[in-house]
Short mmCIF file of C-alpha atoms in Angstrom, two decimals:
data_model
loop_
_atom_site.label_atom_id
_atom_site.label_comp_id
_atom_site.label_asym_id
_atom_site.label_seq_id
_atom_site.Cartn_x
_atom_site.Cartn_y
_atom_site.Cartn_z
CA MET A 1 79.46 59.68 132.43
CA THR A 2 80.67 57.35 129.74
CA ASP A 3 82.25 54.12 130.10
CA HIS A 4 84.39 54.27 127.32
CA LYS A 5 88.32 53.41 128.17
CA LYS A 6 89.81 57.00 127.79
CA GLN A 7 92.66 58.02 125.34
CA ARG A 8 95.34 59.83 126.26
CA TYR A 9 96.80 62.66 124.17
CA LYS A 10 100.00 64.86 123.87
CA LEU A 11 99.36 68.74 122.90
CA THR A 12 102.02 70.63 121.72
CA VAL A 13 100.78 74.08 122.20
CA GLU A 14 101.73 77.36 121.01
CA TYR A 15 100.19 80.70 122.98
CA ASP A 16 100.27 84.64 123.01
CA GLY A 17 100.68 85.10 126.75
CA ARG A 18 99.63 89.01 126.89
CA PRO A 19 96.00 88.25 127.60
CA PHE A 20 96.54 85.41 130.28
CA CYS A 21 97.34 85.11 133.87
CA GLY A 22 100.00 82.61 133.05
CA TRP A 23 99.48 78.82 132.49
CA GLN A 24 97.78 77.09 135.62
CA ARG A 25 94.23 77.49 136.10
CA GLN A 26 93.12 79.93 138.95
CA ALA A 27 89.60 81.28 140.00
CA ASP A 28 88.15 84.33 138.27
CA VAL A 29 91.26 85.21 135.55
CA PRO A 30 91.85 84.13 132.27
CA THR A 31 94.58 81.19 132.14
CA VAL A 32 95.85 79.15 129.18
CA GLN A 33 94.97 75.73 130.97
CA GLU A 34 91.50 76.69 131.56
CA THR A 35 90.83 77.78 128.07
CA ILE A 36 92.25 74.75 126.74
CA GLU A 37 90.24 72.74 128.97
CA ASN A 38 86.88 74.64 128.25
CA ALA A 39 87.41 74.07 124.22
CA ILE A 40 87.95 70.54 124.88
CA LYS A 41 84.47 70.38 127.25
CA ALA A 42 82.88 72.06 124.45
CA PHE A 43 82.87 68.64 122.33
CA CYS A 44 83.53 66.23 125.26
CA PRO A 45 80.56 67.43 127.76
CA ASN A 46 80.83 63.65 129.73
CA ASP A 47 84.51 63.94 130.66
CA ASP A 48 86.39 65.67 133.40
CA ILE A 49 88.89 67.58 131.35
CA LEU A 50 91.96 67.93 132.85
CA VAL A 51 94.93 69.38 130.70
CA GLN A 52 98.63 68.83 132.45
CA GLY A 53 101.18 71.06 131.42
CA SER A 54 104.84 70.23 131.38
CA GLY A 55 105.54 73.00 133.76
CA ARG A 56 103.78 76.39 134.24
CA THR A 57 104.47 79.68 132.95
CA ASP A 58 104.00 83.08 134.87
CA ALA A 59 101.12 85.97 133.47
CA GLY A 60 102.76 87.45 130.25
CA VAL A 61 104.93 84.54 129.46
CA HIS A 62 104.73 83.02 125.87
CA ALA A 63 104.92 79.57 124.58
CA VAL A 64 105.96 78.09 120.90
CA GLY A 65 106.14 74.61 122.23
CA GLN A 66 104.19 74.32 125.80
CA VAL A 67 103.58 70.38 125.73
CA ALA A 68 100.64 69.18 127.54
CA HIS A 69 98.55 65.79 128.16
CA VAL A 70 94.75 65.07 128.31
CA ASP A 71 92.73 61.97 128.55
CA ILE A 72 89.49 61.82 126.28
CA SER A 73 87.17 59.01 126.25
CA ARG A 74 85.20 60.21 122.79
CA PRO A 75 86.99 58.30 120.12
CA MET A 76 88.73 60.24 117.56
CA THR A 77 91.85 60.42 115.71
CA ALA A 78 94.31 63.14 117.15
CA ASP A 79 94.04 65.20 114.01
CA LYS A 80 90.49 65.49 114.62
CA LEU A 81 91.01 66.28 118.13
CA GLN A 82 93.71 69.13 117.08
CA GLY A 83 91.34 70.66 114.73
CA ALA A 84 88.22 70.52 117.16
CA ILE A 85 90.21 71.79 120.09
CA ASN A 86 91.80 74.63 117.55
CA PHE A 87 88.09 75.30 116.71
CA HIS A 88 86.82 75.71 120.05
CA LEU A 89 89.98 77.58 121.05
CA ARG A 90 88.51 80.71 118.93
CA PRO A 91 89.11 83.85 119.22
CA HIS A 92 91.93 83.05 121.66
CA ALA A 93 95.61 83.33 121.06
CA VAL A 94 96.06 79.72 121.64
CA SER A 95 97.06 77.08 119.02
CA ILE A 96 97.23 73.40 119.29
CA VAL A 97 100.31 73.35 116.93
CA LYS A 98 100.02 69.14 117.26
CA ALA A 99 98.26 66.41 118.86
CA GLU A 100 99.33 62.99 119.20
CA ALA A 101 97.82 59.72 120.55
CA VAL A 102 100.05 58.34 123.44
CA SER A 103 100.60 55.43 126.13
CA PRO A 104 98.99 56.12 129.35
CA ASN A 105 102.25 55.89 130.55
CA PHE A 106 103.24 59.65 129.37
CA ASN A 107 103.29 62.33 131.72
CA ALA A 108 103.78 66.20 129.86
CA ARG A 109 105.42 67.09 133.60
CA PHE A 110 107.19 64.09 134.93
CA CYS A 111 108.72 62.35 131.61
CA ALA A 112 109.97 65.51 130.60
CA GLU A 113 113.99 65.35 130.27
CA GLN A 114 114.85 68.68 129.17
CA ARG A 115 112.93 72.15 129.17
CA HIS A 116 114.19 74.88 126.50
CA TYR A 117 113.54 78.68 127.03
CA THR A 118 114.32 81.55 125.05
CA TYR A 119 114.62 85.27 126.11
CA ARG A 120 114.66 87.84 123.69
CA ILE A 121 115.35 91.64 124.32
CA ILE A 122 115.04 94.34 121.58
CA ASN A 123 118.08 96.56 122.24
CA ARG A 124 117.47 99.77 120.18
CA ARG A 125 116.77 103.60 121.17
CA ALA A 126 113.35 103.52 119.25
CA PRO A 127 109.95 102.30 120.89
CA LEU A 128 108.86 98.90 120.14
CA THR A 129 105.91 98.61 117.32
CA PHE A 130 105.23 94.74 116.37
CA GLU A 131 107.28 93.54 119.55
CA ARG A 132 105.00 95.44 122.18
CA GLY A 133 104.83 92.64 125.06
CA LEU A 134 106.67 90.16 123.07
CA ALA A 135 110.20 91.46 124.23
CA TRP A 136 112.06 93.46 126.57
CA HIS A 137 113.07 96.91 125.17
CA VAL A 138 116.49 97.86 126.25
CA ARG A 139 117.38 101.37 124.83
CA HIS A 140 121.15 101.49 125.38
CA PRO A 141 123.88 99.14 123.79
CA LEU A 142 124.61 96.14 125.42
CA ASP A 143 127.71 94.25 125.85
CA VAL A 144 126.54 90.91 124.36
CA ARG A 145 129.77 89.29 125.06
CA ALA A 146 130.21 90.30 128.41
CA MET A 147 126.54 88.98 129.13
CA HIS A 148 127.36 85.23 127.56
CA ASP A 149 130.88 85.32 129.52
CA ALA A 150 129.12 85.81 132.72
CA ALA A 151 126.09 83.39 131.87
CA GLN A 152 128.59 80.88 132.02
CA VAL A 153 128.53 81.57 135.84
CA PHE A 154 124.98 79.80 136.40
CA VAL A 155 125.92 76.67 133.95
CA GLY A 156 126.14 73.56 136.03
CA THR A 157 124.93 72.18 139.51
CA HIS A 158 124.05 75.20 141.95
CA ASP A 159 122.30 76.43 145.02
CA PHE A 160 119.92 79.10 143.17
CA THR A 161 117.94 80.51 146.35
CA THR A 162 118.56 84.18 145.18
CA PHE A 163 117.33 83.17 141.56
CA ARG A 164 113.96 81.76 142.72
CA ALA A 165 110.65 83.50 143.43
CA VAL A 166 109.53 84.14 146.85
CA ALA A 167 106.44 82.03 146.13
CA CYS A 168 108.58 79.48 144.63
CA GLN A 169 107.14 75.70 145.69
CA SER A 170 110.27 73.54 144.52
CA LYS A 171 111.23 71.33 147.54
CA SER A 172 114.86 71.96 146.76
CA PRO A 173 116.58 75.40 145.42
CA ILE A 174 119.33 72.85 143.78
CA LYS A 175 119.31 72.81 140.08
CA THR A 176 121.53 71.99 137.26
CA ILE A 177 121.62 74.52 134.21
CA ASP A 178 122.71 72.60 131.19
CA GLU A 179 123.13 75.58 128.80
CA LEU A 180 122.89 79.35 129.07
CA SER A 181 124.02 81.27 125.96
CA VAL A 182 123.73 84.82 124.61
CA GLU A 183 123.99 86.10 121.05
CA ARG A 184 123.27 88.99 119.23
CA ILE A 185 121.13 89.15 116.01
CA GLY A 186 120.70 92.52 114.39
CA ASP A 187 119.16 94.53 116.96
CA ALA A 188 117.48 91.42 119.17
CA VAL A 189 119.71 89.61 121.97
CA LEU A 190 118.76 86.18 122.54
CA PHE A 191 119.21 83.81 125.63
CA HIS A 192 118.90 80.38 125.21
CA ALA A 193 118.08 78.34 128.56
CA HIS A 194 118.31 74.59 129.05
CA ALA A 195 117.38 72.48 131.80
CA LEU A 196 115.56 69.41 133.14
CA SER A 197 113.62 72.30 135.10
CA PHE A 198 113.38 75.62 136.26
CA LEU A 199 112.61 77.28 139.57
CA HIS A 200 110.12 79.80 139.48
CA ASN A 201 111.43 83.28 137.86
CA GLN A 202 114.86 81.58 137.80
CA ILE A 203 115.34 82.60 133.87
CA ARG A 204 113.62 86.06 134.49
CA SER A 205 116.28 86.51 137.60
CA PHE A 206 119.43 85.11 135.37
CA ILE A 207 118.12 87.74 132.52
CA GLY A 208 117.75 90.60 134.64
CA THR A 209 121.13 89.92 135.90
CA LEU A 210 122.82 89.56 132.81
CA LYS A 211 121.17 93.09 131.74
CA LEU A 212 122.93 94.59 134.78
CA VAL A 213 126.24 92.94 133.17
CA GLY A 214 125.45 94.27 129.76
CA ASP A 215 124.92 97.71 131.29
CA GLY A 216 128.46 97.44 132.51
CA ALA A 217 126.62 97.89 136.59
CA TRP A 218 127.84 94.42 137.20
CA GLY A 219 130.99 92.69 136.43
CA LYS A 220 130.86 88.74 136.51
CA THR A 221 132.70 88.63 140.51
CA ASP A 222 128.99 90.69 141.05
CA VAL A 223 127.27 87.68 139.73
CA VAL A 224 129.31 84.92 141.53
CA LYS A 225 128.60 86.81 144.49
CA ALA A 226 124.79 86.78 144.18
CA LEU A 227 124.73 83.24 143.50
CA LYS A 228 126.90 82.57 146.79
CA ALA A 229 124.73 84.57 148.39
CA CYS A 230 122.15 82.58 148.53
CA ARG A 231 119.70 84.94 149.29
CA ARG A 232 116.59 86.38 147.03
CA ASP A 233 117.80 89.99 148.03
CA ALA A 234 121.12 89.59 146.69
CA LEU A 235 119.63 89.47 143.16
CA GLY A 236 120.09 92.73 141.36
CA LEU A 237 116.89 92.71 138.97
CA ASN A 238 114.09 90.59 137.90
CA ALA A 239 113.48 90.66 133.89
CA PRO A 240 109.78 91.24 132.55
CA PRO A 241 108.08 88.40 131.45
CA ASP A 242 107.40 89.97 128.06
CA GLY A 243 110.77 88.30 126.39
CA LEU A 244 110.15 84.90 127.51
CA TYR A 245 109.31 82.14 125.40
CA PHE A 246 108.63 78.42 126.56
CA MET A 247 110.33 76.71 123.38
CA ARG A 248 110.29 73.02 123.77
CA VAL A 249 110.48 69.81 126.15
CA ASP A 250 112.50 67.03 125.25
CA TYR A 251 110.83 63.33 125.82
CA PRO A 252 112.34 59.88 125.83
CA GLU A 253 111.50 58.11 122.87
CA MET B 1 105.18 131.79 111.08
CA THR B 2 108.80 131.78 111.45
CA ASP B 3 111.81 133.12 109.47
CA HIS B 4 114.19 130.28 110.47
CA LYS B 5 115.46 128.69 107.23
CA LYS B 6 114.17 125.04 107.47
CA GLN B 7 116.04 121.68 107.82
CA ARG B 8 115.04 118.58 105.75
CA TYR B 9 115.28 115.10 107.50
CA LYS B 10 115.04 111.50 106.43
CA LEU B 11 113.21 109.70 108.66
CA THR B 12 112.91 105.90 108.54
CA VAL B 13 109.89 104.60 109.79
CA GLU B 14 108.72 101.34 111.59
CA TYR B 15 104.68 100.39 111.67
CA ASP B 16 102.04 97.92 112.52
CA GLY B 17 99.49 98.21 109.93
CA ARG B 18 96.73 96.82 111.43
CA PRO B 19 95.40 99.89 113.09
CA PHE B 20 95.76 101.91 110.21
CA CYS B 21 93.86 102.92 107.16
CA GLY B 22 97.29 102.69 105.12
CA TRP B 23 100.28 105.69 105.16
CA GLN B 24 98.29 108.42 102.97
CA ARG B 25 96.57 110.88 104.93
CA GLN B 26 92.48 110.94 104.26
CA ALA B 27 89.80 112.69 105.92
CA ASP B 28 88.47 110.87 109.19
CA VAL B 29 90.45 107.81 109.44
CA PRO B 30 93.75 106.99 111.19
CA THR B 31 96.67 107.24 108.88
CA VAL B 32 100.37 106.83 109.39
CA GLN B 33 101.22 110.03 107.68
CA GLU B 34 98.76 112.02 109.43
CA THR B 35 99.67 110.52 112.86
CA ILE B 36 103.26 111.17 112.36
CA GLU B 37 102.47 114.60 111.29
CA ASN B 38 100.48 115.33 114.18
CA ALA B 39 103.60 113.92 116.48
CA ILE B 40 105.92 116.71 114.81
CA LYS B 41 103.19 119.43 114.82
CA ALA B 42 103.16 118.83 119.11
CA PHE B 43 106.48 120.42 119.20
CA CYS B 44 106.43 122.48 116.08
CA PRO B 45 103.43 124.34 116.42
CA ASN B 46 104.45 127.00 113.79
CA ASP B 47 105.50 124.80 110.86
CA ASP B 48 102.92 123.58 108.23
CA ILE B 49 104.20 119.95 108.71
CA LEU B 50 104.23 117.63 105.76
CA VAL B 51 105.93 114.30 106.06
CA GLN B 52 106.31 112.93 102.54
CA GLY B 53 106.86 109.05 102.20
CA SER B 54 108.95 107.20 99.55
CA GLY B 55 105.67 105.34 98.39
CA ARG B 56 101.80 104.72 99.82
CA THR B 57 100.89 101.18 101.60
CA ASP B 58 97.69 100.03 101.72
CA ALA B 59 95.30 99.65 105.26
CA GLY B 60 96.95 96.77 107.07
CA VAL B 61 100.27 97.07 105.32
CA HIS B 62 103.15 97.24 107.60
CA ALA B 63 106.77 98.77 107.52
CA VAL B 64 110.34 98.01 108.73
CA GLY B 65 111.92 100.83 106.82
CA GLN B 66 109.31 103.01 105.23
CA VAL B 67 111.44 106.13 104.32
CA ALA B 68 109.75 109.86 104.50
CA HIS B 69 111.28 113.26 104.76
CA VAL B 70 110.18 116.61 106.33
CA ASP B 71 111.13 120.24 106.78
CA ILE B 72 111.32 121.69 110.28
CA SER B 73 112.21 125.12 111.00
CA ARG B 74 112.80 124.83 114.83
CA PRO B 75 116.91 124.28 115.31
CA MET B 76 117.58 120.60 116.59
CA THR B 77 119.42 117.81 116.36
CA ALA B 78 118.80 114.55 114.11
CA ASP B 79 118.81 112.69 117.51
CA LYS B 80 116.51 115.02 119.28
CA LEU B 81 114.20 114.92 116.37
CA GLN B 82 113.77 111.57 116.49
CA GLY B 83 113.28 111.18 120.42
CA ALA B 84 110.55 113.89 120.37
CA ILE B 85 108.74 112.34 117.22
CA ASN B 86 108.53 109.25 119.04
CA PHE B 87 107.93 110.43 122.48
CA HIS B 88 104.59 112.39 120.97
CA LEU B 89 103.66 109.29 118.86
CA ARG B 90 102.95 107.07 122.06
CA PRO B 91 100.91 105.12 122.35
CA HIS B 92 100.67 104.57 118.59
CA ALA B 93 102.82 101.75 117.00
CA VAL B 94 104.62 103.76 114.65
CA SER B 95 108.35 104.37 115.76
CA ILE B 96 110.91 106.46 113.98
CA VAL B 97 113.90 103.95 113.80
CA LYS B 98 116.59 106.42 112.26
CA ALA B 99 116.50 110.42 111.52
CA GLU B 100 119.12 112.13 109.60
CA ALA B 101 119.59 115.52 108.48
CA VAL B 102 119.74 115.84 104.52
CA SER B 103 120.05 118.31 101.79
CA PRO B 104 116.59 119.92 100.55
CA ASN B 105 117.74 118.25 97.60
CA PHE B 106 116.72 114.58 98.96
CA ASN B 107 113.22 113.95 98.35
CA ALA B 108 111.98 110.39 99.72
CA ARG B 109 109.85 109.48 97.00
CA PHE B 110 111.92 111.03 93.76
CA CYS B 111 115.13 109.93 94.70
CA ALA B 112 114.70 106.61 95.62
CA GLU B 113 116.32 103.96 93.36
CA GLN B 114 115.12 100.77 94.37
CA ARG B 115 112.22 99.71 96.89
CA HIS B 116 112.42 96.24 98.69
CA TYR B 117 109.20 94.63 99.92
CA THR B 118 108.72 91.23 101.70
CA TYR B 119 105.58 89.14 101.91
CA ARG B 120 105.12 86.31 104.73
CA ILE B 121 102.99 83.56 104.57
CA ILE B 122 102.77 81.12 107.55
CA ASN B 123 102.02 77.76 106.01
CA ARG B 124 100.66 75.53 108.82
CA ARG B 125 97.50 73.75 109.79
CA ALA B 126 97.33 75.53 113.10
CA PRO B 127 95.60 79.02 113.77
CA LEU B 128 97.73 81.81 114.24
CA THR B 129 98.76 83.14 117.67
CA PHE B 130 101.51 86.14 117.39
CA GLU B 131 101.05 86.32 113.79
CA ARG B 132 97.72 87.28 113.29
CA GLY B 133 97.43 90.30 110.97
CA LEU B 134 101.04 90.13 110.33
CA ALA B 135 101.14 87.03 108.11
CA TRP B 136 98.60 85.42 105.46
CA HIS B 137 97.70 82.12 106.99
CA VAL B 138 97.58 79.40 104.50
CA ARG B 139 96.61 75.74 106.04
CA HIS B 140 97.56 73.19 103.11
CA PRO B 141 100.98 72.51 102.14
CA LEU B 142 102.63 75.05 99.49
CA ASP B 143 104.75 73.94 96.85
CA VAL B 144 107.51 76.63 97.22
CA ARG B 145 109.75 75.24 94.43
CA ALA B 146 107.13 75.60 92.08
CA MET B 147 106.02 79.31 93.34
CA HIS B 148 109.52 80.47 92.86
CA ASP B 149 110.14 79.08 89.49
CA ALA B 150 106.59 80.66 88.21
CA ALA B 151 107.70 84.03 89.89
CA GLN B 152 110.16 84.28 87.58
CA VAL B 153 107.59 85.04 84.87
CA PHE B 154 107.32 88.68 86.45
CA VAL B 155 110.96 89.28 86.49
CA GLY B 156 111.83 92.11 83.85
CA THR B 157 110.31 94.57 82.30
CA HIS B 158 106.34 94.00 81.49
CA ASP B 159 103.18 95.68 80.85
CA PHE B 160 101.55 94.48 84.40
CA THR B 161 97.78 95.62 83.78
CA THR B 162 96.62 92.42 85.09
CA PHE B 163 98.45 93.00 88.48
CA ARG B 164 97.52 96.61 89.23
CA ALA B 165 94.71 97.74 91.02
CA VAL B 166 91.62 99.24 88.97
CA ALA B 167 92.27 102.32 91.06
CA CYS B 168 96.16 102.69 90.36
CA GLN B 169 97.00 106.09 89.64
CA SER B 170 100.17 105.28 87.48
CA LYS B 171 100.34 106.61 84.27
CA SER B 172 101.96 103.72 82.56
CA PRO B 173 101.28 99.88 83.33
CA ILE B 174 104.93 99.06 82.31
CA LYS B 175 107.14 98.20 85.37
CA THR B 176 110.33 96.61 85.71
CA ILE B 177 111.22 93.94 88.38
CA ASP B 178 114.30 93.07 89.44
CA GLU B 179 113.81 90.38 91.59
CA LEU B 180 110.77 88.21 92.96
CA SER B 181 112.17 85.04 94.98
CA VAL B 182 110.19 82.79 97.08
CA GLU B 183 111.69 80.91 100.25
CA ARG B 184 110.53 78.55 102.69
CA ILE B 185 111.74 78.97 106.21
CA GLY B 186 110.47 76.71 108.71
CA ASP B 187 106.45 77.38 108.76
CA ALA B 188 106.98 80.59 106.82
CA VAL B 189 107.06 81.10 103.23
CA LEU B 190 108.66 84.07 102.33
CA PHE B 191 108.67 86.61 99.01
CA HIS B 192 110.97 89.27 98.27
CA ALA B 193 110.53 91.61 95.43
CA HIS B 194 112.82 94.29 94.50
CA ALA B 195 111.80 97.20 91.73
CA LEU B 196 112.47 100.84 91.51
CA SER B 197 108.67 100.89 91.94
CA PHE B 198 105.45 98.96 91.98
CA LEU B 199 101.97 99.59 90.53
CA HIS B 200 99.40 99.78 93.19
CA ASN B 201 98.43 96.34 94.60
CA GLN B 202 101.12 94.55 92.56
CA ILE B 203 103.06 92.49 95.27
CA ARG B 204 99.84 91.15 96.66
CA SER B 205 98.37 90.46 92.80
CA PHE B 206 101.61 88.28 92.63
CA ILE B 207 101.50 86.61 95.40
CA GLY B 208 97.84 85.79 95.39
CA THR B 209 98.74 84.26 91.73
CA LEU B 210 101.79 82.32 93.02
CA LYS B 211 99.80 81.16 96.17
CA LEU B 212 97.15 79.62 92.95
CA VAL B 213 100.57 78.16 91.62
CA GLY B 214 101.83 76.78 95.32
CA ASP B 215 98.07 75.01 95.72
CA GLY B 216 98.55 73.36 92.57
CA ALA B 217 95.75 75.22 90.74
CA TRP B 218 97.74 77.16 88.55
CA GLY B 219 100.67 75.85 86.00
CA LYS B 220 103.49 78.54 85.08
CA THR B 221 101.64 78.60 81.55
CA ASP B 222 98.56 80.19 83.52
CA VAL B 223 100.60 82.35 85.01
CA VAL B 224 102.40 83.42 81.66
CA LYS B 225 98.76 83.85 80.32
CA ALA B 226 97.61 85.95 82.88
CA LEU B 227 100.66 88.50 82.28
CA LYS B 228 99.78 88.56 78.67
CA ALA B 229 96.30 89.00 79.01
CA CYS B 230 96.97 92.87 80.36
CA ARG B 231 93.30 92.95 81.75
CA ARG B 232 92.59 92.83 85.58
CA ASP B 233 89.72 90.33 85.40
CA ALA B 234 92.75 87.76 84.42
CA LEU B 235 93.95 87.85 87.60
CA GLY B 236 93.43 84.50 89.90
CA LEU B 237 93.51 86.45 93.38
CA ASN B 238 94.66 89.32 95.19
CA ALA B 239 96.75 88.34 98.85
CA PRO B 240 95.63 90.10 101.84
CA PRO B 241 97.66 92.77 103.05
CA ASP B 242 98.35 91.12 106.45
CA GLY B 243 101.48 89.43 105.29
CA LEU B 244 103.10 92.65 103.45
CA TYR B 245 106.05 94.35 104.75
CA PHE B 246 108.06 97.82 103.35
CA MET B 247 111.25 96.48 104.32
CA ARG B 248 113.88 99.68 102.74
CA VAL B 249 114.71 101.99 100.47
CA ASP B 250 117.78 102.63 98.83
CA TYR B 251 119.13 105.85 97.70
CA PRO B 252 122.19 107.09 95.63
CA GLU B 253 124.94 108.01 97.90
#
């Protein structure tokens, strides 16, 4: 153990979720959190290293801008820290894209003001090549205008019991969705979701539901009905993790 | 053998080049051409199947719009053919994104009027995650304006002996480059190259040279000197295949 005063760092993290059983450390399975903690322990063997993320991601979910914080007693610049963690992360598909020294008051989870996710469907007949595990492949044409319109049912403050996993640990099913938009760019159908926080599986439950609307199987009134039901078994479909990306977290200046 | 008159099909092909030793069939190594031929032979066992591409790609080079043609005696619609090939291509990262019945006069290689390639550098300090093998990772900042300016040296008709592989089988080193542009989009530096045809390794030789310009190691006059030298050993650098994508082929209406 050392007597150095510890410095807190904010880390911005990108990862390919395919090889991981999610962010959160668990016994006997590979997780992103443990992978980063082990990389830091390699050059900070005397610290108890705890990497605290702004939020968990499920197995197979990706990130380009997950944020975490960590306290380290070994004196080093944020630039050196970034390089050292990335060196020890090899060969894992996890990368520290930014490291910043921050005040001990910064908390990646509790200071977050807005979380941004994007979900990607590749909507074409042909099988995927580059995008396997990186998008949801839907073969028949989706009605993106109807999906965007139905998505607005979720915007605002609602009881989202229908759209949370049974295992969800949140005390309340009530959340406020600030934005949920759907756009087509070529073969890709992109969903953008912004909120202070989300329930477990909430975005994937939204996407699965909106896919039914894009199919023509559900109308907007079915979506309203599912929301009002406040029962998990009223959910039409949960989307696979493949297409979900944790994009960004906003913090106060 | 069958007596059916054969129908010619134009295939538009996407592939992840990472697992393949290039397009062109060779003994004892996996190639894209042979992979597609084997997929077709699975449901056309009586035909001699030859899939002729519009051009070869090297090991590790990708395509989103390679074009090929093939003659098949078994009667089937282009849609059925696309589905059948894609079914038998599994689990390879090769996908027929379009199939069209065409006249026997169509030849993927000899009818091509313009070939379009894009090369992608990811220009950032942090290691790659999703993009491994799908882009060239360059850590220090590149001067994209200087690269675009120097790229114009290659546009037009020149003797490109410096910029062709020693193994290049083209009769003449003289080619006409119609466009070579460089742009930055976020962390990505994208090169767009259009020409009737290219020499073996020509685009990767351009990109390697322009990377030296982006580094500040070479000026535009060094590029002119290398071009005028007409000697392969005047080449500064050959870029890795990872970032190269065969995007599209134009044919006459």
